[in-house]
PDB file of C-alpha atoms in Angstrom:
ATOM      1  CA  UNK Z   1       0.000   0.000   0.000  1.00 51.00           C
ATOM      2  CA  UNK Z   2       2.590   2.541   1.300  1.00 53.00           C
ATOM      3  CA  UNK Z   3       4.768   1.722  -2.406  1.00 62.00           C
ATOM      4  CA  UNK Z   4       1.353   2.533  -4.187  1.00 67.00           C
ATOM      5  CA  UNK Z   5       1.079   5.359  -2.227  1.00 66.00           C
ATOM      6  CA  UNK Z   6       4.464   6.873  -3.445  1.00 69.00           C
ATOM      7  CA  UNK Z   7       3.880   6.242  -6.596  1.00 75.00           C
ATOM      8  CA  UNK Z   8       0.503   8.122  -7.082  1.00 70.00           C
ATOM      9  CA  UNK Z   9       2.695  11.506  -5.096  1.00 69.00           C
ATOM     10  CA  UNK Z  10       5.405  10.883  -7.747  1.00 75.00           C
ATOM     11  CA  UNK Z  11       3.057  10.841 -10.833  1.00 71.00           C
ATOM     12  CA  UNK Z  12       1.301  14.150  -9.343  1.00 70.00           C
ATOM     13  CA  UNK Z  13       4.418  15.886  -8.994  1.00 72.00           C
ATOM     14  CA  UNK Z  14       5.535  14.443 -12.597  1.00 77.00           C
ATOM     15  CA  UNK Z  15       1.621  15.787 -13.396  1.00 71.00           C
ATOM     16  CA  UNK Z  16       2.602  19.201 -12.410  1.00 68.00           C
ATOM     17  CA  UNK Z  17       5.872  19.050 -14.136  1.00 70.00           C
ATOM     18  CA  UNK Z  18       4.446  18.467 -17.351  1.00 72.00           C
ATOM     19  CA  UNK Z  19       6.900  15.027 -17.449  1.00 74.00           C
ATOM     20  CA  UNK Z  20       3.931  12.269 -18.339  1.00 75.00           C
ATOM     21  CA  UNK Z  21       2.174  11.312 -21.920  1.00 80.00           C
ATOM     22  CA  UNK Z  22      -0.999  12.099 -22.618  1.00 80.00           C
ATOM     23  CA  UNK Z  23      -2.575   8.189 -21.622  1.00 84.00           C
ATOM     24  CA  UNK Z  24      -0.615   8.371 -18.470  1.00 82.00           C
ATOM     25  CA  UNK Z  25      -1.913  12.098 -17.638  1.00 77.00           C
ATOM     26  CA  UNK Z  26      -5.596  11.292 -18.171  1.00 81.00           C
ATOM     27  CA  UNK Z  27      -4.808   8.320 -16.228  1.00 80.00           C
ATOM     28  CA  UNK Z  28      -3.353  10.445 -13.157  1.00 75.00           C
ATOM     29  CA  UNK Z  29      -6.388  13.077 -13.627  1.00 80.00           C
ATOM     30  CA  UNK Z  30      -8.841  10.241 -13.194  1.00 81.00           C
ATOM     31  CA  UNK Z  31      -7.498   8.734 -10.226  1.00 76.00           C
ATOM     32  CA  UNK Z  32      -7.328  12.496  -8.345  1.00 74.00           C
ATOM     33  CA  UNK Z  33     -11.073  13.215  -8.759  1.00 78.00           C
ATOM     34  CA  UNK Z  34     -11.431   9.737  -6.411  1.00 77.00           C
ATOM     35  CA  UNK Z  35      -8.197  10.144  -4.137  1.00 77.00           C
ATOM     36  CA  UNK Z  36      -8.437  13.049  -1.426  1.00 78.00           C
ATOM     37  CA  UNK Z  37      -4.879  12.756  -0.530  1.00 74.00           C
ATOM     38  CA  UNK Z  38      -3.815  13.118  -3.780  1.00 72.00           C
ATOM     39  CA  UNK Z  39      -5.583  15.442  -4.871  1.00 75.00           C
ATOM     40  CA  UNK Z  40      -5.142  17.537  -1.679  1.00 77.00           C
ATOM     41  CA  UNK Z  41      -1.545  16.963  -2.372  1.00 72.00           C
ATOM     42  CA  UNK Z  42      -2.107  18.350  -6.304  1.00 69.00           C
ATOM     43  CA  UNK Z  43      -3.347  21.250  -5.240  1.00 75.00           C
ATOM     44  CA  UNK Z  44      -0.747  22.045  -2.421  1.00 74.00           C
ATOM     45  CA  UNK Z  45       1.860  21.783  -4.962  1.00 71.00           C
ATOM     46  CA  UNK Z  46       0.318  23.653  -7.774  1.00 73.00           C
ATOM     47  CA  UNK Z  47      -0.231  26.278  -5.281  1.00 74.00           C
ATOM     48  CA  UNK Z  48       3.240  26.730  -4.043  1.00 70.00           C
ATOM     49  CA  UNK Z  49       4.254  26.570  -7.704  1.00 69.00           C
ATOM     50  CA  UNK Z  50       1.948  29.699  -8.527  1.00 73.00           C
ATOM     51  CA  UNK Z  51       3.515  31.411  -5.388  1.00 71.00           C
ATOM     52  CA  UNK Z  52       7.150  30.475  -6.212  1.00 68.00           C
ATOM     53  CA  UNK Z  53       6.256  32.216 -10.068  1.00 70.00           C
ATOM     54  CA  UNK Z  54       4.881  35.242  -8.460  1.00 70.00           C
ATOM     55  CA  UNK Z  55       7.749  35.973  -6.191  1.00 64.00           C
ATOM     56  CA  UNK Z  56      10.515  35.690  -8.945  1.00 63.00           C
ATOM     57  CA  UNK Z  57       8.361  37.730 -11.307  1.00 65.00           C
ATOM     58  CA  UNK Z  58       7.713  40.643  -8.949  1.00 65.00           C
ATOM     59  CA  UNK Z  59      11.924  39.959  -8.464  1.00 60.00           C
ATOM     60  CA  UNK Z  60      12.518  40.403 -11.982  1.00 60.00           C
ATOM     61  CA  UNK Z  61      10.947  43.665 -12.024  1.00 60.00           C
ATOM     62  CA  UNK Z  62      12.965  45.348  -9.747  1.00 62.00           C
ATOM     63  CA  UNK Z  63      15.737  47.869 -11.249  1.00 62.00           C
ATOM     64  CA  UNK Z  64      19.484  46.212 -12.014  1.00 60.00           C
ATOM     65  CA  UNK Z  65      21.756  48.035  -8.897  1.00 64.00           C
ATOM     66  CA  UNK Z  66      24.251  50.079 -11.130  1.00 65.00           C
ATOM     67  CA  UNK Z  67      27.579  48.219  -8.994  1.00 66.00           C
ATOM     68  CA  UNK Z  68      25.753  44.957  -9.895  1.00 66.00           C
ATOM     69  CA  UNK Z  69      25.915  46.074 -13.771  1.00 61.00           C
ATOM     70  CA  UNK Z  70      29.339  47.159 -13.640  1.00 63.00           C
ATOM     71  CA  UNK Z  71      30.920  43.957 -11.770  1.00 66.00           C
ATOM     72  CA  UNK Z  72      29.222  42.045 -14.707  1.00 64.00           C
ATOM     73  CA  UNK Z  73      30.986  43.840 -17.151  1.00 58.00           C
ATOM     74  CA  UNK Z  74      34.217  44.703 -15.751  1.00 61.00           C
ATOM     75  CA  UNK Z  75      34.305  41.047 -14.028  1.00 61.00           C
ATOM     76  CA  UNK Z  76      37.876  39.020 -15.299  1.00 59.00           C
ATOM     77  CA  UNK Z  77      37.141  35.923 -16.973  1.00 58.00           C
ATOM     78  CA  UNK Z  78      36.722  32.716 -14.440  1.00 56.00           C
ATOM     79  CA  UNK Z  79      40.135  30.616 -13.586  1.00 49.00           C
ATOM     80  CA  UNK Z  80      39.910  27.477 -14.418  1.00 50.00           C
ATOM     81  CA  UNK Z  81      39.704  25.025 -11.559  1.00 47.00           C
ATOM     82  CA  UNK Z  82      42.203  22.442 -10.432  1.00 44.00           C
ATOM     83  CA  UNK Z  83      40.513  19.678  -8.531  1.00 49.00           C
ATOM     84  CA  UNK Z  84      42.829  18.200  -6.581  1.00 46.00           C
ATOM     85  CA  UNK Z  85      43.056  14.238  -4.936  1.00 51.00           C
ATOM     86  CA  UNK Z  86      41.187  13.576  -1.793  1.00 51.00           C
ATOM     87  CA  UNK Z  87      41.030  10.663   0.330  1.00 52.00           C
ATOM     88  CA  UNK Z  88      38.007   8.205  -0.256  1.00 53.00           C
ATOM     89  CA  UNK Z  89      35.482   8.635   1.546  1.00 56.00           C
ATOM     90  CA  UNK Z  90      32.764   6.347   1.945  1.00 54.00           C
ATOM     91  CA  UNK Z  91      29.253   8.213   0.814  1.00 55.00           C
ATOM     92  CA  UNK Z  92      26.418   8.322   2.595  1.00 49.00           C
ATOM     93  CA  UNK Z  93      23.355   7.261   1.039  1.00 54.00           C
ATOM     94  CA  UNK Z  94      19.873   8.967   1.040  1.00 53.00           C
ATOM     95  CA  UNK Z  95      16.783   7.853  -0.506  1.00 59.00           C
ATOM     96  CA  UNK Z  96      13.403   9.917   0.672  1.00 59.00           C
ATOM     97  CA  UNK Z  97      10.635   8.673  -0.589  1.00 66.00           C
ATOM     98  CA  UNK Z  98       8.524  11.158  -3.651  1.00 63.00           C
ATOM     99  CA  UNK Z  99       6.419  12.541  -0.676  1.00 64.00           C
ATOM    100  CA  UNK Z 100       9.494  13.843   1.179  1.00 61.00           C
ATOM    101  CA  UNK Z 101      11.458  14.870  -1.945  1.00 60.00           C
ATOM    102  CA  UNK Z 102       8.491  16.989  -3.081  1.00 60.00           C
ATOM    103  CA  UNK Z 103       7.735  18.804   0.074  1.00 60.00           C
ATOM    104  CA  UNK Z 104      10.711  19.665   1.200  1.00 61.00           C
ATOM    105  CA  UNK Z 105      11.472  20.951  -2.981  1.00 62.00           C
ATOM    106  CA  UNK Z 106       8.364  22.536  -2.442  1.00 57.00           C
ATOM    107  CA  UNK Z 107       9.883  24.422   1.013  1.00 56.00           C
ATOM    108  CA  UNK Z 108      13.132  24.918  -0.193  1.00 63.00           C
ATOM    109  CA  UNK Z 109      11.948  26.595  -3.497  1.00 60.00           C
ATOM    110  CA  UNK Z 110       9.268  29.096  -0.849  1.00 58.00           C
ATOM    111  CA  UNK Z 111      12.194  29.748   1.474  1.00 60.00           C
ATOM    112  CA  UNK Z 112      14.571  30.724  -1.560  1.00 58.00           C
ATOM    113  CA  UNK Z 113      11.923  32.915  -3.271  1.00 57.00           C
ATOM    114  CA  UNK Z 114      11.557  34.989   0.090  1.00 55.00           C
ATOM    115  CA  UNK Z 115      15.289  35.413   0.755  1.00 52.00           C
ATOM    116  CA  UNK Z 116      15.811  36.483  -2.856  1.00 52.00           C
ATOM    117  CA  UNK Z 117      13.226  38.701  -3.145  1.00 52.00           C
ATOM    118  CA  UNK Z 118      14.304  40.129   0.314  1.00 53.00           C
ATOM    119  CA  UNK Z 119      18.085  40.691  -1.311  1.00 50.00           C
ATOM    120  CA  UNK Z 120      16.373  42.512  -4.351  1.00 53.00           C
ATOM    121  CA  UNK Z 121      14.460  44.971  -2.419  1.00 55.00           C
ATOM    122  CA  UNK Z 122      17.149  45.911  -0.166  1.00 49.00           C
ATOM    123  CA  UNK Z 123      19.610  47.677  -3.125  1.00 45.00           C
ATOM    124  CA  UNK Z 124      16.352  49.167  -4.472  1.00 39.00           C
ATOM    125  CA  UNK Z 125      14.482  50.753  -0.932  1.00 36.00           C
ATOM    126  CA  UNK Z 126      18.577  52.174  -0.264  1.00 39.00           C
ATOM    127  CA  UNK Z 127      19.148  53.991  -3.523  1.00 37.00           C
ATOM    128  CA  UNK Z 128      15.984  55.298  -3.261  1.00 39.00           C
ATOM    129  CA  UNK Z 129      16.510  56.898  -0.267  1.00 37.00           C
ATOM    130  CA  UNK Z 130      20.095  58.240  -0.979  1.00 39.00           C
ATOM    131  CA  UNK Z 131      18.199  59.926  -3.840  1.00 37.00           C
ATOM    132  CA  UNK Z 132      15.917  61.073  -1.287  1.00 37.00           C
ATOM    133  CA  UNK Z 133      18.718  62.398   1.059  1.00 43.00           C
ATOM    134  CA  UNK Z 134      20.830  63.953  -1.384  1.00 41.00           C
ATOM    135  CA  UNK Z 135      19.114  66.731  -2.407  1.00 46.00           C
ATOM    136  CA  UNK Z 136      15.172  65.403  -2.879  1.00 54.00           C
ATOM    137  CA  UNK Z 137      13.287  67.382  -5.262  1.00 76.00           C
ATOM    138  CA  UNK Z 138      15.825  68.240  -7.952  1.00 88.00           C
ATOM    139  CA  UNK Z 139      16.907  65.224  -8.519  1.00 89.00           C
ATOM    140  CA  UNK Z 140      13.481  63.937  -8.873  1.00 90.00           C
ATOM    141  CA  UNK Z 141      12.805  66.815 -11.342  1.00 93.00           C
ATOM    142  CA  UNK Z 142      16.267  66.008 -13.071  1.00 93.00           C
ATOM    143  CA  UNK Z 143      15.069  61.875 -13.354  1.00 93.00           C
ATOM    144  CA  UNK Z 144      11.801  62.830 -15.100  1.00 93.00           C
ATOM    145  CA  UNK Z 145      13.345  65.389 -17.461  1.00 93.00           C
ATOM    146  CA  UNK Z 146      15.923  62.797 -18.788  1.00 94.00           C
ATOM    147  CA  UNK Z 147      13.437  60.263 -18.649  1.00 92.00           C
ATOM    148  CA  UNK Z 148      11.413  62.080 -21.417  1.00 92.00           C
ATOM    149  CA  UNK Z 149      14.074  63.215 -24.020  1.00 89.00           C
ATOM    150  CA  UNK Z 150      16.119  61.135 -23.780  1.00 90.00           C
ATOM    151  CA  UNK Z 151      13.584  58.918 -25.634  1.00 89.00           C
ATOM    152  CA  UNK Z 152      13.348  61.967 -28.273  1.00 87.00           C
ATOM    153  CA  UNK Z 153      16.538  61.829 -30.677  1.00 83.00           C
ATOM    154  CA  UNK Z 154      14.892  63.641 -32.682  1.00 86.00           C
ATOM    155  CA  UNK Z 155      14.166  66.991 -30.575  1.00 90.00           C
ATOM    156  CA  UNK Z 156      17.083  66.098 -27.907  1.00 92.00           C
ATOM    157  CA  UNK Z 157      18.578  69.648 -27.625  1.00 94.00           C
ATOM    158  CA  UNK Z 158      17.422  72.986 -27.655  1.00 94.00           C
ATOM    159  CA  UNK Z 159      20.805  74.605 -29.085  1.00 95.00           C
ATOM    160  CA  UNK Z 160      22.589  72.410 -30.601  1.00 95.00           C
ATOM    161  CA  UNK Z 161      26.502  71.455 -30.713  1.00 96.00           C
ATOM    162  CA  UNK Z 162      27.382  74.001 -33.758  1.00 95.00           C
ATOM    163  CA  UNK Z 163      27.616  77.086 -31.772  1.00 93.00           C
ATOM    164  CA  UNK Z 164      29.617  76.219 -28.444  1.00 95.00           C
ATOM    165  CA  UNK Z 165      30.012  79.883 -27.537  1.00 95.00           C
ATOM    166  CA  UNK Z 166      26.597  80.567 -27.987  1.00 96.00           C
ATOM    167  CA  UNK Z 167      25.792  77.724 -25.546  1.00 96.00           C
ATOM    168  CA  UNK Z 168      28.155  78.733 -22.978  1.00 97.00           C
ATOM    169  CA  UNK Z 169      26.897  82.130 -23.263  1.00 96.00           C
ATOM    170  CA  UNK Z 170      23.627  81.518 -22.688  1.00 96.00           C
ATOM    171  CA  UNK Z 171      23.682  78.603 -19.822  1.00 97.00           C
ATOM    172  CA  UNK Z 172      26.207  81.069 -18.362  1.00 96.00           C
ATOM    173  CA  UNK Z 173      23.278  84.073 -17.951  1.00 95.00           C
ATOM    174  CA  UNK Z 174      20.278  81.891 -17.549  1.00 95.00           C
ATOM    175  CA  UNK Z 175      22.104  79.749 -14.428  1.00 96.00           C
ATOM    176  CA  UNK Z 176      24.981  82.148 -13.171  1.00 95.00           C
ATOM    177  CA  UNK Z 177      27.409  79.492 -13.419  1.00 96.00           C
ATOM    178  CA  UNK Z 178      30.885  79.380 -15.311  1.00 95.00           C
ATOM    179  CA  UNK Z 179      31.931  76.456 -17.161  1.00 96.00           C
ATOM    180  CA  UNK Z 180      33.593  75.037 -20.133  1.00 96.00           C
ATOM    181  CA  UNK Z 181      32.096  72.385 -22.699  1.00 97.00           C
ATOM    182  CA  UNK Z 182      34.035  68.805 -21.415  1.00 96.00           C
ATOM    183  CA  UNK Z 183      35.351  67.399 -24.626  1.00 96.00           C
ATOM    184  CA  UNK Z 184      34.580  63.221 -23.924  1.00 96.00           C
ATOM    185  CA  UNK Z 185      34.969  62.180 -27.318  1.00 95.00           C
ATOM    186  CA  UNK Z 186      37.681  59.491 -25.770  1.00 93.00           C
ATOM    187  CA  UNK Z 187      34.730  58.052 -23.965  1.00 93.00           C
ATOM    188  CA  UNK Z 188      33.064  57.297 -27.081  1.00 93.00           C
ATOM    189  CA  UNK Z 189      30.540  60.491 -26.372  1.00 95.00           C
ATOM    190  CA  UNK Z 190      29.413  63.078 -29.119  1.00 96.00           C
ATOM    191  CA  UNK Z 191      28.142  66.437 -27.893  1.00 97.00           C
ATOM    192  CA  UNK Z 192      24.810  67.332 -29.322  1.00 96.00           C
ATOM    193  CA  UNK Z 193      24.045  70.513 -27.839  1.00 96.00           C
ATOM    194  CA  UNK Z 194      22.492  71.618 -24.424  1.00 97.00           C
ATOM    195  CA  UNK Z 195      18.886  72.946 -22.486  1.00 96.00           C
ATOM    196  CA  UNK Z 196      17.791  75.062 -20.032  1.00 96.00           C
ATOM    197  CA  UNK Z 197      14.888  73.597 -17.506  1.00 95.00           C
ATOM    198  CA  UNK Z 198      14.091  74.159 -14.151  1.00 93.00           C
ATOM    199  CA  UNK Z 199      14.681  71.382 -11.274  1.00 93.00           C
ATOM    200  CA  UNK Z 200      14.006  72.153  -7.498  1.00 90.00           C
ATOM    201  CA  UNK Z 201      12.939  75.676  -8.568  1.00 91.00           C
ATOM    202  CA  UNK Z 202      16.200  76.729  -9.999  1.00 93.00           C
ATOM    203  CA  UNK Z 203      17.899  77.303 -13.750  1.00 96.00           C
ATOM    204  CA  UNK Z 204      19.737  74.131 -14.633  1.00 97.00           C
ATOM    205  CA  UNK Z 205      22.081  73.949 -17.104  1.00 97.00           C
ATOM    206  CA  UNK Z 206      22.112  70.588 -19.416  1.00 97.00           C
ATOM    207  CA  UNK Z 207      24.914  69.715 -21.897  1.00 98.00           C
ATOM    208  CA  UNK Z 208      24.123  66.313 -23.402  1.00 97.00           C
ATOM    209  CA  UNK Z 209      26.304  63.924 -25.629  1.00 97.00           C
ATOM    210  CA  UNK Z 210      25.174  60.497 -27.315  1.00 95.00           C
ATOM    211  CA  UNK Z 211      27.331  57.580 -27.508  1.00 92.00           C
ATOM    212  CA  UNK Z 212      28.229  54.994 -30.265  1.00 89.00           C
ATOM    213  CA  UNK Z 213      25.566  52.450 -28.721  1.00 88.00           C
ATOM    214  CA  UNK Z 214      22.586  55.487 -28.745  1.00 88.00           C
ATOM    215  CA  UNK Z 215      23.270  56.196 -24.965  1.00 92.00           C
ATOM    216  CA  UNK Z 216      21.952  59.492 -23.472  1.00 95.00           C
ATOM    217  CA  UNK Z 217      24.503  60.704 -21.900  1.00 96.00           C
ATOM    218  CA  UNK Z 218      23.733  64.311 -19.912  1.00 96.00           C
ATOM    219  CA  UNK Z 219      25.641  66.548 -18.024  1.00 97.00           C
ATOM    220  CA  UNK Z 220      23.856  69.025 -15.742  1.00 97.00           C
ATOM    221  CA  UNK Z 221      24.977  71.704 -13.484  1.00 97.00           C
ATOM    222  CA  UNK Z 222      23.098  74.471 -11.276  1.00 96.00           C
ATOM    223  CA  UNK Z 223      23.996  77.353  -8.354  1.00 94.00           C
ATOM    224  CA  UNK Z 224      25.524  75.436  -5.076  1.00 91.00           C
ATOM    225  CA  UNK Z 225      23.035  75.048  -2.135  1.00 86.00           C
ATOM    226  CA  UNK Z 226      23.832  74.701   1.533  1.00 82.00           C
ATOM    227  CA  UNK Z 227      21.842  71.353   1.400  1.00 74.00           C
ATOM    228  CA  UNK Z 228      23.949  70.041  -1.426  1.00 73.00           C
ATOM    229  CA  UNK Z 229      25.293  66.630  -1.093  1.00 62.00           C
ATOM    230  CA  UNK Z 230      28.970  65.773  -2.222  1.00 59.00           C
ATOM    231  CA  UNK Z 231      29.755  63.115  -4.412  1.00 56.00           C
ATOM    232  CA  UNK Z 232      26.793  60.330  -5.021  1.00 73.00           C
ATOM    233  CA  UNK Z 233      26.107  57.405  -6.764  1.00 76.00           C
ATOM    234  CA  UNK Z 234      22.482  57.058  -6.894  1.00 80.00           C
ATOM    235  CA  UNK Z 235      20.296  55.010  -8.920  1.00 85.00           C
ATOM    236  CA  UNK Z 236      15.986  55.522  -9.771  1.00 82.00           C
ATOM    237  CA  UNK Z 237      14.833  53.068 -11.236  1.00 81.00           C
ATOM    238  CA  UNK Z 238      17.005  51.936 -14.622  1.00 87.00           C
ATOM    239  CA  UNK Z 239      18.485  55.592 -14.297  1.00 92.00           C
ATOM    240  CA  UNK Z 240      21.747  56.572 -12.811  1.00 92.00           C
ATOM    241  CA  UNK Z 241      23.185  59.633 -11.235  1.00 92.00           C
ATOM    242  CA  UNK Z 242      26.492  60.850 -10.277  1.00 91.00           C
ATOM    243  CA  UNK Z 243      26.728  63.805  -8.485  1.00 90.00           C
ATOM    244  CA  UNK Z 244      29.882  66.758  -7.276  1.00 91.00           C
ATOM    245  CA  UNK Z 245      30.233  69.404  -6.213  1.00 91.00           C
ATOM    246  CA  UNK Z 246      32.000  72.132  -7.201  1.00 90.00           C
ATOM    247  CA  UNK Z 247      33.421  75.720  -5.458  1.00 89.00           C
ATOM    248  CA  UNK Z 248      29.469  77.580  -7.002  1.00 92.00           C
ATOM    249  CA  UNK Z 249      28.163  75.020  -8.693  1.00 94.00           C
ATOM    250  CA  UNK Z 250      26.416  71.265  -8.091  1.00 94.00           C
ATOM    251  CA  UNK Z 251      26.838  69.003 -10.910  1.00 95.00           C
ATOM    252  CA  UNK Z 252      25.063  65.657 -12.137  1.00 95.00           C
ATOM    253  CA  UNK Z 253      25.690  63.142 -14.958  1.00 95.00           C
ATOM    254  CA  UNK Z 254      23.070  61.377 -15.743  1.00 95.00           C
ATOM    255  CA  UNK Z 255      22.572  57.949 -18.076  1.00 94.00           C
ATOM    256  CA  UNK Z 256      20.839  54.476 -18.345  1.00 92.00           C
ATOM    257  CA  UNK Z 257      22.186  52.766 -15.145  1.00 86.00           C
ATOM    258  CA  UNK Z 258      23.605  49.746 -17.786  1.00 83.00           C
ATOM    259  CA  UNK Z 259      26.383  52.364 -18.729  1.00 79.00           C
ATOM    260  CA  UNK Z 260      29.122  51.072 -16.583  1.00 75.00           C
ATOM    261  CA  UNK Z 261      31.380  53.811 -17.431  1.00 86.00           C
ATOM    262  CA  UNK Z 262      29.208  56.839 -15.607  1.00 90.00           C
ATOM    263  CA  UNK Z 263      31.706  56.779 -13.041  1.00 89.00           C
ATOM    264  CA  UNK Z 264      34.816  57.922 -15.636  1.00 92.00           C
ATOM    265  CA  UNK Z 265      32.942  59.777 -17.394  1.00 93.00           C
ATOM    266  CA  UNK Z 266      31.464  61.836 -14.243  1.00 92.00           C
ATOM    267  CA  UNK Z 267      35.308  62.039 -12.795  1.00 92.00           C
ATOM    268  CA  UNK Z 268      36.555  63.098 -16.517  1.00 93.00           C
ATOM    269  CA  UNK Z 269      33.479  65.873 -16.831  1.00 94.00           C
ATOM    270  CA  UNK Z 270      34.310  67.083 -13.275  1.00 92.00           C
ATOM    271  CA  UNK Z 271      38.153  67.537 -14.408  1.00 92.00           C
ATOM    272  CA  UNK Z 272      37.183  69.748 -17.510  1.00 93.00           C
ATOM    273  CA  UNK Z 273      33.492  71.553 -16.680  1.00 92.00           C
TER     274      UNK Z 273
END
């Protein structure tokens, strides 16, 4: 009875798993509508199932941290691995039976969709807030701005790159702050002119270049506040920010947070602005 019994939980986990042919399916589906156990079973696993999808697909949702992106594509290629001679051990042998393998899958796979999803909301909730804490509302005005044209290639600058003197002039007057073009064409960046918006209630200054891949890349820069922070590495959602400041002036560069090369090009802007 108890061997009968194992192998009805095996063929409703293999039911769930998609693993039987269509005579054996029907067979398993005919024998649940008169087995309670089993189908109690069934439905305990197809519910943890739906639960396990949930959690990984409210995971894969949340933004990519931008140090997470950048170890990816900075990391060295793997070593390869040397396995070296042990002493023989004798194994130990296990054999649970399908009702224990397929609860305690069932537990492991709940367990490991909480801890995960825990891990991804912590990087999330704490960029958030350094966004939050590092100067609030023009930053938030700064994310929406970029948000928007940088999806317009079209209509992407208001003056554009041809006139540099122009552009300096006129950023100069509107924002009261001194600075020079950066020239980043070694970081693969092409300057396509700049804008003038408002973020936090102030004139802000934009200079924004495009690289070979179609990347938005902006630089902004407005009047220092005394609730400035210094130099941040903040991430909203699939944006990222670097900020500085300067001796008048607060700047930000601003791109998709899969450039991994913000940070050089925020260092090399600060260098030359």
């Amino acid at each position: 009875m108890a061997s009968n019994r194992e192998t009805m939980d095996l063929k409703v986990s293999m039911l769930l798993d998609r693993e039987l042919d269509s005579r054996e399916q029907q067979e398993v589906e005919a024998a649940l509508r008169g087995d309670p156990d089993a189908s109690s079973l069934h439905e305990a696993l197809r519910l943890g199932s739906r639960c396990g999808r949930d959690v990984f697909d409210d995971l894969l949702k949340e933004p990519v941290p931008l140090d997470l992106v950048r170890m990816i594509k900075t990391a060295p290629p793997p070593r390869r691995a040397v396995r070296l001679p042990s002493e023989h051990r004798p194994g130990f042998s296990f054999k649970p039976t399908a009702t224990q393998a397929a609860l305690a899958g069932f537990v492991l796979f709940a367990l490991g969709g909480g801890f995960g999803y825990t891990l991804g909301q912590q990087p999330s909730v704490a960029a958030q807030s350094a966004v939050a804490e590092a100067g609030g509302d023009w930053l938030d005005d700064i994310v929406a701005h970029y948000r928007v044209f940088s999806r317009q290639p079209d209509r992407l600058v208001e003056m554009p790159a041809s006139d540099p003197a122009a552009i300096v002039e006129w950023l100069l007057t509107s924002t009261g702050v001194n600075f020079r073009i950066p020239d980043l064409a070694d970081n693969d960046l092409t300057f396509q002119g700049a804008r003038l918006l408002t973020a936090g209630g102030m004139p802000v200054g934009e200079l924004l270049y495009t690289s070979g891949e179609g990347e938005v890349i902006a630089i902004l820069f407005r009047k220092i506040q005394p609730d400035d922070d210094g130099f941040s590495d903040l991430i909203r959602d699939n944006i990222a920010l670097m900020s500085w400041k300067g001796a008048t002036a607060t700047y930000v560069a601003v791109g998709p947070s899969s450039a991994a090369s913000l940070d050089e090009i925020a260092a090399k802007a600060a260098g030359l602005i």
